[in-house]
PDB file of C-alpha atoms and ligand atoms in Angstrom:
ATOM      1  CA  MET S   1       0.000   0.000   0.000  1.00 96.00           C
ATOM      2  CA  ARG S   2       1.106   3.571  -0.636  1.00 96.00           C
ATOM      3  CA  ILE S   3      -0.168   6.396   1.595  1.00 98.00           C
ATOM      4  CA  ASP S   4       0.431  10.079   0.809  1.00 98.00           C
ATOM      5  CA  VAL S   5      -0.237  12.532   3.640  1.00 98.00           C
ATOM      6  CA  LEU S   6      -0.636  16.261   2.940  1.00 98.00           C
ATOM      7  CA  THR S   7      -0.035  18.468   5.957  1.00 98.00           C
ATOM      8  CA  ILE S   8       1.332  21.815   7.059  1.00 97.00           C
ATOM      9  CA  PHE S   9       3.164  20.030   9.925  1.00 97.00           C
ATOM     10  CA  PRO S  10       5.088  17.164   8.308  1.00 98.00           C
ATOM     11  CA  GLN S  11       7.387  16.795  11.340  1.00 98.00           C
ATOM     12  CA  MET S  12       4.408  15.576  13.384  1.00 98.00           C
ATOM     13  CA  PHE S  13       4.735  12.255  11.546  1.00 98.00           C
ATOM     14  CA  ASP S  14       8.470  11.707  12.161  1.00 97.00           C
ATOM     15  CA  VAL S  15       8.256  10.088  15.581  1.00 97.00           C
ATOM     16  CA  PRO S  16       5.213   7.810  15.130  1.00 96.00           C
ATOM     17  CA  PHE S  17       6.627   6.354  11.916  1.00 95.00           C
ATOM     18  CA  SER S  18       9.978   5.642  13.598  1.00 97.00           C
ATOM     19  CA  PHE S  19       8.720   3.099  16.130  1.00 94.00           C
ATOM     20  CA  GLY S  20       7.057  -0.262  16.560  1.00 93.00           C
ATOM     21  CA  ILE S  21       4.661  -1.660  14.029  1.00 91.00           C
ATOM     22  CA  PHE S  22       4.665   1.448  11.794  1.00 93.00           C
ATOM     23  CA  LYS S  23       8.448   1.272  11.454  1.00 96.00           C
ATOM     24  CA  ARG S  24       8.492  -2.480  10.883  1.00 95.00           C
ATOM     25  CA  ALA S  25       5.826  -2.238   8.162  1.00 96.00           C
ATOM     26  CA  ILE S  26       7.768   0.556   6.449  1.00 97.00           C
ATOM     27  CA  ASP S  27      11.111  -1.288   6.746  1.00 97.00           C
ATOM     28  CA  ARG S  28       9.545  -4.452   5.287  1.00 96.00           C
ATOM     29  CA  ASN S  29       8.134  -2.445   2.363  1.00 97.00           C
ATOM     30  CA  LEU S  30       4.585  -3.454   3.281  1.00 97.00           C
ATOM     31  CA  VAL S  31       3.672   0.218   3.104  1.00 97.00           C
ATOM     32  CA  LYS S  32       5.271   3.317   1.651  1.00 97.00           C
ATOM     33  CA  ILE S  33       4.248   6.490   3.455  1.00 98.00           C
ATOM     34  CA  ASN S  34       5.083   9.843   1.868  1.00 98.00           C
ATOM     35  CA  VAL S  35       4.475  12.969   3.919  1.00 98.00           C
ATOM     36  CA  HIS S  36       4.181  16.166   1.849  1.00 98.00           C
ATOM     37  CA  ASN S  37       4.371  19.710   3.138  1.00 98.00           C
ATOM     38  CA  ILE S  38       1.466  21.716   1.682  1.00 98.00           C
ATOM     39  CA  ARG S  39       3.674  24.789   2.104  1.00 98.00           C
ATOM     40  CA  ASP S  40       5.972  23.430  -0.649  1.00 98.00           C
ATOM     41  CA  TYR S  41       3.107  23.996  -3.114  1.00 98.00           C
ATOM     42  CA  THR S  42       2.726  27.723  -2.450  1.00 98.00           C
ATOM     43  CA  HIS S  43       3.998  30.231  -5.002  1.00 96.00           C
ATOM     44  CA  ASP S  44       4.255  33.474  -3.015  1.00 97.00           C
ATOM     45  CA  LYS S  45       7.293  34.855  -1.208  1.00 97.00           C
ATOM     46  CA  HIS S  46       5.893  34.093   2.260  1.00 97.00           C
ATOM     47  CA  HIS S  47       4.668  30.552   1.412  1.00 97.00           C
ATOM     48  CA  THR S  48       1.175  31.423   2.600  1.00 97.00           C
ATOM     49  CA  VAL S  49      -1.123  28.435   3.227  1.00 97.00           C
ATOM     50  CA  ASP S  50      -4.017  30.235   4.970  1.00 97.00           C
ATOM     51  CA  ASP S  51      -6.078  33.399   4.672  1.00 97.00           C
ATOM     52  CA  TYR S  52      -8.964  35.278   6.321  1.00 96.00           C
ATOM     53  CA  PRO S  53     -12.467  33.879   5.829  1.00 96.00           C
ATOM     54  CA  TYR S  54     -14.718  35.695   3.341  1.00 97.00           C
ATOM     55  CA  GLY S  55     -17.633  37.166   5.252  1.00 97.00           C
ATOM     56  CA  GLY S  56     -15.533  37.614   8.386  1.00 96.00           C
ATOM     57  CA  GLY S  57     -15.379  35.503  11.514  1.00 94.00           C
ATOM     58  CA  PRO S  58     -12.667  34.103  13.729  1.00 93.00           C
ATOM     59  CA  GLY S  59      -9.555  32.199  12.623  1.00 93.00           C
ATOM     60  CA  MET S  60      -8.008  31.426   9.295  1.00 96.00           C
ATOM     61  CA  VAL S  61      -8.955  29.134   6.422  1.00 97.00           C
ATOM     62  CA  LEU S  62      -6.624  26.852   4.443  1.00 97.00           C
ATOM     63  CA  LYS S  63      -6.298  28.245   0.915  1.00 97.00           C
ATOM     64  CA  PRO S  64      -7.424  25.970  -1.926  1.00 98.00           C
ATOM     65  CA  GLY S  65      -4.515  26.568  -4.352  1.00 98.00           C
ATOM     66  CA  PRO S  66      -1.661  24.813  -2.516  1.00 98.00           C
ATOM     67  CA  VAL S  67      -3.898  21.863  -1.573  1.00 98.00           C
ATOM     68  CA  PHE S  68      -5.087  21.385  -5.195  1.00 98.00           C
ATOM     69  CA  ASP S  69      -1.476  21.599  -6.436  1.00 98.00           C
ATOM     70  CA  ALA S  70      -0.181  19.167  -3.816  1.00 98.00           C
ATOM     71  CA  VAL S  71      -2.909  16.601  -4.615  1.00 97.00           C
ATOM     72  CA  ALA S  72      -2.308  17.010  -8.377  1.00 97.00           C
ATOM     73  CA  ALA S  73       1.417  16.304  -7.933  1.00 96.00           C
ATOM     74  CA  VAL S  74       0.777  13.256  -5.765  1.00 96.00           C
ATOM     75  CA  GLN S  75      -2.001  11.931  -8.017  1.00 92.00           C
ATOM     76  CA  ASP S  76       0.237  12.263 -11.054  1.00 90.00           C
ATOM     77  CA  GLN S  77       2.824  10.004  -9.441  1.00 89.00           C
ATOM     78  CA  ILE S  78       0.229   7.534  -8.190  1.00 87.00           C
ATOM     79  CA  VAL S  79      -1.619   7.253 -11.510  1.00 85.00           C
ATOM     80  CA  LYS S  80       1.690   6.648 -13.301  1.00 86.00           C
ATOM     81  CA  GLU S  81       2.734   4.044 -10.725  1.00 86.00           C
ATOM     82  CA  SER S  82      -0.578   2.207 -10.673  1.00 82.00           C
ATOM     83  CA  GLY S  83      -1.471   2.370 -14.347  1.00 84.00           C
ATOM     84  CA  GLY S  84      -4.435   4.705 -14.025  1.00 84.00           C
ATOM     85  CA  VAL S  85      -6.050   3.835 -10.701  1.00 85.00           C
ATOM     86  CA  GLU S  86      -7.288   6.993  -8.959  1.00 89.00           C
ATOM     87  CA  PRO S  87      -6.841   6.771  -5.183  1.00 94.00           C
ATOM     88  CA  PRO S  88      -9.442   8.039  -2.717  1.00 97.00           C
ATOM     89  CA  VAL S  89      -8.641  11.570  -1.540  1.00 98.00           C
ATOM     90  CA  ILE S  90      -9.655  11.701   2.114  1.00 98.00           C
ATOM     91  CA  LEU S  91     -10.022  14.852   4.188  1.00 98.00           C
ATOM     92  CA  LEU S  92      -9.734  14.448   7.969  1.00 98.00           C
ATOM     93  CA  THR S  93     -12.430  16.692   9.411  1.00 97.00           C
ATOM     94  CA  PRO S  94     -14.918  16.632  12.292  1.00 96.00           C
ATOM     95  CA  GLN S  95     -17.603  16.865   9.603  1.00 96.00           C
ATOM     96  CA  GLY S  96     -16.733  13.531   8.012  1.00 97.00           C
ATOM     97  CA  ARG S  97     -18.304  10.096   8.390  1.00 98.00           C
ATOM     98  CA  LEU S  98     -17.462   8.591  11.759  1.00 98.00           C
ATOM     99  CA  PHE S  99     -14.412   6.303  11.501  1.00 98.00           C
ATOM    100  CA  ASN S 100     -14.833   2.702  12.627  1.00 97.00           C
ATOM    101  CA  GLN S 101     -13.418  -0.787  12.039  1.00 95.00           C
ATOM    102  CA  GLN S 102     -15.574  -1.292   8.958  1.00 95.00           C
ATOM    103  CA  ILE S 103     -14.180   1.860   7.335  1.00 98.00           C
ATOM    104  CA  ALA S 104     -10.636   0.769   8.289  1.00 98.00           C
ATOM    105  CA  THR S 105     -11.247  -2.552   6.516  1.00 97.00           C
ATOM    106  CA  GLU S 106     -12.694  -0.755   3.492  1.00 98.00           C
ATOM    107  CA  LEU S 107      -9.637   1.533   3.257  1.00 98.00           C
ATOM    108  CA  SER S 108      -7.214  -1.367   3.698  1.00 98.00           C
ATOM    109  CA  GLY S 109      -8.499  -2.734   0.382  1.00 97.00           C
ATOM    110  CA  HIS S 110      -7.083   0.223  -1.603  1.00 96.00           C
ATOM    111  CA  SER S 111      -3.573   0.157  -3.031  1.00 95.00           C
ATOM    112  CA  HIS S 112      -3.183   3.915  -2.463  1.00 96.00           C
ATOM    113  CA  LEU S 113      -4.669   6.487  -0.108  1.00 98.00           C
ATOM    114  CA  VAL S 114      -4.276  10.259  -0.090  1.00 98.00           C
ATOM    115  CA  LEU S 115      -4.952  11.896   3.290  1.00 98.00           C
ATOM    116  CA  ILE S 116      -5.371  15.659   3.686  1.00 98.00           C
ATOM    117  CA  CYS S 117      -4.982  17.112   7.173  1.00 98.00           C
ATOM    118  CA  GLY S 118      -7.333  20.053   7.661  1.00 93.00           C
ATOM    119  CA  HIS S 119      -6.402  22.968   9.893  1.00 84.00           C
ATOM    120  CA  TYR S 120      -7.380  26.287  11.439  1.00 72.00           C
ATOM    121  CA  GLU S 121     -11.069  27.138  11.255  1.00 83.00           C
ATOM    122  CA  GLY S 122     -11.335  24.877   8.251  1.00 91.00           C
ATOM    123  CA  ILE S 123     -10.411  24.388   4.644  1.00 97.00           C
ATOM    124  CA  ASP S 124     -11.809  26.256   1.630  1.00 97.00           C
ATOM    125  CA  GLU S 125     -15.073  24.508   0.710  1.00 97.00           C
ATOM    126  CA  ARG S 126     -14.006  24.159  -2.938  1.00 98.00           C
ATOM    127  CA  VAL S 127     -11.450  21.566  -1.812  1.00 98.00           C
ATOM    128  CA  VAL S 128     -14.290  19.562  -0.278  1.00 98.00           C
ATOM    129  CA  GLU S 129     -16.584  19.989  -3.287  1.00 98.00           C
ATOM    130  CA  HIS S 130     -14.174  19.442  -6.145  1.00 98.00           C
ATOM    131  CA  LEU S 131     -11.134  17.519  -4.899  1.00 98.00           C
ATOM    132  CA  VAL S 132     -11.958  15.359  -1.913  1.00 98.00           C
ATOM    133  CA  THR S 133     -13.722  12.016  -2.460  1.00 98.00           C
ATOM    134  CA  ASP S 134     -14.263  11.118   1.202  1.00 98.00           C
ATOM    135  CA  GLU S 135     -14.364  12.926   4.565  1.00 98.00           C
ATOM    136  CA  ILE S 136     -13.539  11.122   7.802  1.00 98.00           C
ATOM    137  CA  SER S 137     -13.952  12.149  11.439  1.00 98.00           C
ATOM    138  CA  ILE S 138     -12.349  10.122  14.237  1.00 98.00           C
ATOM    139  CA  GLY S 139     -14.932  11.216  16.802  1.00 98.00           C
ATOM    140  CA  ASP S 140     -17.374  13.851  17.926  1.00 97.00           C
ATOM    141  CA  TYR S 141     -14.816  16.263  19.304  1.00 96.00           C
ATOM    142  CA  VAL S 142     -12.715  18.959  17.685  1.00 95.00           C
ATOM    143  CA  LEU S 143      -8.922  18.682  17.492  1.00 96.00           C
ATOM    144  CA  THR S 144      -6.545  21.415  16.369  1.00 95.00           C
ATOM    145  CA  GLY S 145      -5.771  19.673  13.096  1.00 96.00           C
ATOM    146  CA  GLY S 146      -6.085  16.514  11.015  1.00 98.00           C
ATOM    147  CA  GLU S 147      -2.601  15.130  11.796  1.00 98.00           C
ATOM    148  CA  LEU S 148      -3.556  13.005  14.828  1.00 98.00           C
ATOM    149  CA  PRO S 149      -6.717  11.761  13.063  1.00 98.00           C
ATOM    150  CA  ALA S 150      -4.585  10.825  10.021  1.00 98.00           C
ATOM    151  CA  LEU S 151      -2.267   8.829  12.296  1.00 98.00           C
ATOM    152  CA  VAL S 152      -5.263   7.090  13.869  1.00 98.00           C
ATOM    153  CA  VAL S 153      -6.597   6.111  10.441  1.00 98.00           C
ATOM    154  CA  ILE S 154      -3.164   4.957   9.239  1.00 98.00           C
ATOM    155  CA  ASP S 155      -2.656   2.844  12.378  1.00 97.00           C
ATOM    156  CA  ALA S 156      -6.053   1.153  12.084  1.00 98.00           C
ATOM    157  CA  VAL S 157      -5.549   0.477   8.356  1.00 98.00           C
ATOM    158  CA  LEU S 158      -1.907  -0.670   8.526  1.00 97.00           C
ATOM    159  CA  ARG S 159      -2.491  -3.348  11.116  1.00 95.00           C
ATOM    160  CA  LEU S 160      -5.024  -4.955   8.773  1.00 96.00           C
ATOM    161  CA  LEU S 161      -2.505  -5.391   5.954  1.00 97.00           C
ATOM    162  CA  PRO S 162      -1.203  -8.954   5.565  1.00 95.00           C
ATOM    163  CA  GLY S 163       2.167  -9.406   7.274  1.00 95.00           C
ATOM    164  CA  VAL S 164       2.054  -6.205   9.350  1.00 95.00           C
ATOM    165  CA  LEU S 165       1.094  -7.871  12.642  1.00 94.00           C
ATOM    166  CA  GLY S 166       3.015 -10.841  14.030  1.00 82.00           C
ATOM    167  CA  SER S 167       0.300 -13.347  13.260  1.00 71.00           C
ATOM    168  CA  GLU S 168      -2.572 -12.994  10.803  1.00 54.00           C
ATOM    169  CA  ASP S 169      -4.921 -14.094  13.554  1.00 54.00           C
ATOM    170  CA  SER S 170      -4.279 -11.176  15.842  1.00 72.00           C
ATOM    171  CA  ALA S 171      -6.268  -8.714  13.730  1.00 74.00           C
ATOM    172  CA  GLN S 172      -8.997 -11.309  13.153  1.00 69.00           C
ATOM    173  CA  GLU S 173      -9.681 -11.689  16.886  1.00 65.00           C
ATOM    174  CA  ASP S 174      -9.795  -7.955  17.610  1.00 72.00           C
ATOM    175  CA  SER S 175     -12.540  -6.086  19.333  1.00 68.00           C
ATOM    176  CA  HIS S 176     -14.969  -4.671  16.799  1.00 75.00           C
ATOM    177  CA  VAL S 177     -13.961  -7.039  13.976  1.00 66.00           C
ATOM    178  CA  HIS S 178     -17.210  -8.953  14.420  1.00 82.00           C
ATOM    179  CA  GLY S 179     -18.944  -5.863  15.729  1.00 89.00           C
ATOM    180  CA  LEU S 180     -18.563  -6.862  19.407  1.00 94.00           C
ATOM    181  CA  LEU S 181     -16.095  -6.072  22.188  1.00 96.00           C
ATOM    182  CA  GLU S 182     -13.186  -8.330  23.160  1.00 95.00           C
ATOM    183  CA  TYR S 183     -13.125 -10.929  25.977  1.00 96.00           C
ATOM    184  CA  PRO S 184     -10.811 -10.238  28.976  1.00 97.00           C
ATOM    185  CA  GLN S 185      -7.211 -11.481  28.762  1.00 97.00           C
ATOM    186  CA  TYR S 186      -4.930 -12.703  31.543  1.00 98.00           C
ATOM    187  CA  THR S 187      -1.296 -13.733  31.750  1.00 98.00           C
ATOM    188  CA  ARG S 188       0.977 -15.070  34.521  1.00 97.00           C
ATOM    189  CA  PRO S 189       0.940 -15.066  37.517  1.00 98.00           C
ATOM    190  CA  ALA S 190      -2.237 -17.120  38.058  1.00 98.00           C
ATOM    191  CA  ASP S 191      -2.724 -15.239  41.324  1.00 98.00           C
ATOM    192  CA  PHE S 192      -1.734 -11.589  41.458  1.00 98.00           C
ATOM    193  CA  GLN S 193      -2.049  -9.934  44.864  1.00 98.00           C
ATOM    194  CA  GLY S 194      -4.875 -12.295  45.769  1.00 98.00           C
ATOM    195  CA  TRP S 195      -6.771 -11.737  42.490  1.00 98.00           C
ATOM    196  CA  PRO S 196      -6.948 -15.096  40.707  1.00 98.00           C
ATOM    197  CA  VAL S 197      -7.277 -15.706  36.970  1.00 98.00           C
ATOM    198  CA  PRO S 198     -10.741 -17.222  36.177  1.00 98.00           C
ATOM    199  CA  GLU S 199     -10.409 -20.948  36.825  1.00 98.00           C
ATOM    200  CA  VAL S 200     -11.779 -22.041  33.474  1.00 98.00           C
ATOM    201  CA  LEU S 201      -8.728 -20.521  31.729  1.00 98.00           C
ATOM    202  CA  LEU S 202      -6.417 -22.832  33.699  1.00 98.00           C
ATOM    203  CA  SER S 203      -8.554 -25.916  33.011  1.00 98.00           C
ATOM    204  CA  GLY S 204      -7.027 -26.830  29.658  1.00 97.00           C
ATOM    205  CA  ASN S 205     -10.580 -27.548  28.411  1.00 98.00           C
ATOM    206  CA  HIS S 206     -10.600 -25.716  25.077  1.00 98.00           C
ATOM    207  CA  ALA S 207     -14.318 -26.072  24.449  1.00 97.00           C
ATOM    208  CA  GLN S 208     -15.165 -24.642  27.856  1.00 98.00           C
ATOM    209  CA  ILE S 209     -12.661 -21.811  27.404  1.00 98.00           C
ATOM    210  CA  ALA S 210     -14.113 -20.923  24.005  1.00 96.00           C
ATOM    211  CA  ARG S 211     -17.653 -20.906  25.446  1.00 96.00           C
ATOM    212  CA  TRP S 212     -16.557 -18.735  28.414  1.00 97.00           C
ATOM    213  CA  ARG S 213     -14.918 -16.260  26.039  1.00 97.00           C
ATOM    214  CA  ARG S 214     -18.011 -16.026  23.818  1.00 96.00           C
ATOM    215  CA  GLU S 215     -20.091 -15.429  26.918  1.00 96.00           C
ATOM    216  CA  GLN S 216     -17.731 -12.684  28.119  1.00 97.00           C
ATOM    217  CA  ILE S 217     -17.848 -11.016  24.692  1.00 96.00           C
ATOM    218  CA  VAL S 218     -21.641 -10.915  24.732  1.00 96.00           C
ATOM    219  CA  ARG S 219     -21.854  -9.870  28.409  1.00 96.00           C
ATOM    220  CA  ARG S 220     -19.351  -7.023  27.996  1.00 96.00           C
ATOM    221  CA  THR S 221     -20.916  -5.734  24.829  1.00 96.00           C
ATOM    222  CA  LEU S 222     -24.378  -5.783  26.403  1.00 96.00           C
ATOM    223  CA  GLU S 223     -23.090  -3.977  29.490  1.00 96.00           C
ATOM    224  CA  ARG S 224     -20.788  -1.427  27.864  1.00 97.00           C
ATOM    225  CA  ARG S 225     -21.939  -0.968  24.273  1.00 96.00           C
ATOM    226  CA  PRO S 226     -25.506  -2.257  23.930  1.00 95.00           C
ATOM    227  CA  ASP S 227     -25.753  -0.148  20.756  1.00 94.00           C
ATOM    228  CA  LEU S 228     -23.404  -2.619  19.019  1.00 94.00           C
ATOM    229  CA  ILE S 229     -25.513  -5.723  19.636  1.00 93.00           C
ATOM    230  CA  ASN S 230     -28.173  -5.117  16.998  1.00 89.00           C
ATOM    231  CA  SER S 231     -25.769  -4.596  14.113  1.00 88.00           C
ATOM    232  CA  ALA S 232     -23.284  -7.347  15.129  1.00 90.00           C
ATOM    233  CA  GLU S 233     -22.919 -10.677  13.329  1.00 87.00           C
ATOM    234  CA  LEU S 234     -24.226 -13.053  16.017  1.00 90.00           C
ATOM    235  CA  GLY S 235     -24.257 -16.816  15.795  1.00 90.00           C
ATOM    236  CA  ARG S 236     -27.149 -18.941  17.095  1.00 92.00           C
ATOM    237  CA  GLU S 237     -25.409 -19.498  20.438  1.00 91.00           C
ATOM    238  CA  GLU S 238     -24.628 -15.788  20.891  1.00 91.00           C
ATOM    239  CA  LYS S 239     -28.237 -14.810  20.104  1.00 92.00           C
ATOM    240  CA  GLU S 240     -29.385 -17.244  22.790  1.00 94.00           C
ATOM    241  CA  MET S 241     -26.896 -15.710  25.274  1.00 93.00           C
ATOM    242  CA  VAL S 242     -28.211 -12.200  24.511  1.00 93.00           C
ATOM    243  CA  LYS S 243     -31.763 -13.404  25.169  1.00 94.00           C
ATOM    244  CA  GLN S 244     -30.842 -15.037  28.475  1.00 94.00           C
ATOM    245  CA  MET S 245     -28.688 -12.162  29.723  1.00 93.00           C
ATOM    246  CA  THR S 246     -31.292  -9.555  28.781  1.00 92.00           C
ATOM    247  CA  ALA S 247     -34.019 -11.554  30.543  1.00 93.00           C
ATOM    248  CA  SER S 248     -31.891 -12.010  33.673  1.00 91.00           C
ATOM    249  CA  ASN S 249     -30.951  -8.283  33.689  1.00 87.00           C
ATOM    250  CA  LYS S 250     -34.645  -7.373  33.442  1.00 88.00           C
ATOM    251  CA  ALA S 251     -35.484  -9.717  36.295  1.00 89.00           C
ATOM    252  CA  LYS S 252     -32.690  -8.197  38.437  1.00 87.00           C
ATOM    253  CA  SER S 253     -33.724  -4.627  37.726  1.00 85.00           C
ATOM    254  CA  SER S 254     -37.375  -5.312  38.566  1.00 86.00           C
ATOM    255  CA  LEU S 255     -36.247  -6.862  41.887  1.00 84.00           C
ATOM    256  CA  ASN S 256     -34.294  -3.692  42.668  1.00 82.00           C
ATOM    257  CA  LYS S 257     -37.200  -1.385  41.882  1.00 76.00           C
ATOM    258  CA  GLU S 258     -38.855   0.396  44.786  1.00 67.00           C
ATOM    259  CA  PRO S 259     -42.248  -1.117  45.521  1.00 69.00           C
ATOM    260  CA  GLU S 260     -45.076   1.122  44.317  1.00 62.00           C
ATOM    261  CA  LYS S 261     -46.974   2.924  47.081  1.00 61.00           C
TER     262      LYS S 261
HETATM  263  N1  ADE M   1      -9.836  17.591  12.673  1.00 63.04           N
HETATM  264  C1  ADE M   1     -10.194  18.210  13.819  1.00 63.04           C
HETATM  265  N2  ADE M   1     -10.951  17.416  14.580  1.00 63.04           N
HETATM  266  C2  ADE M   1     -11.099  16.239  13.904  1.00 63.04           C
HETATM  267  C3  ADE M   1     -11.777  15.040  14.152  1.00 63.04           C
HETATM  268  N3  ADE M   1     -12.488  14.834  15.261  1.00 63.04           N
HETATM  269  N4  ADE M   1     -11.704  14.051  13.232  1.00 63.04           N
HETATM  270  C4  ADE M   1     -11.005  14.252  12.092  1.00 63.04           C
HETATM  271  N5  ADE M   1     -10.355  15.377  11.781  1.00 63.04           N
HETATM  272  C5  ADE M   1     -10.385  16.365  12.682  1.00 63.04           C
END
């Protein structure tokens, strides 16, 4: 995969790409990440990337010219390299579609991605209307720029690429892959400060362990993210667990209710 990032703060990417899984994926040529400084595509003496908003108001707006020129240069290279495939051009913005595991999987299927990091009060709307093919938000909060969101997206996408994680299975078993949360994990010691590891995990009975884990997945998701249950891919056994747990929760909560006067 090739990822081109357009930013006014290219140095923000130096450290994250120099460590751990990012670095290993880059060193193994599983991904090529090019970070471009939007400022390099300005043509005035002061290398201006922003300007006052028409109509007034606070803050500055990213000018369209340098962003269009930067994307054109990158797209030229990509189209040549890939024999005509046009990559998605993604703007990181709080106004985009909300990023999730499904979108990460979708993006991991592309051979190239172009990510534009927005800034200031925003970016000239003509970039959104005529250049960008997708807008992504990493959550309902406002950050100072699109650099951290771009890193979040890159991290979630990279770890899905074959060979990036130690074992292919590790991404398969993740939270959210099947639309549910993850079961709890334990490692040695079996007793830590008087808190024991659940006995079933020490039993060596693989069928029982698998059943316990499925139960934990359903229980946690129901407790912490009930909104995920309806859209998750549930098997017959999991559906039965949801039914039983919901019924037993209802029974408990009606026991706890104050008697009516
Ligand atoms: N830029 C600023 N805030 C953002 C957010 N929540 N998601 C994506 N890009 C952003």
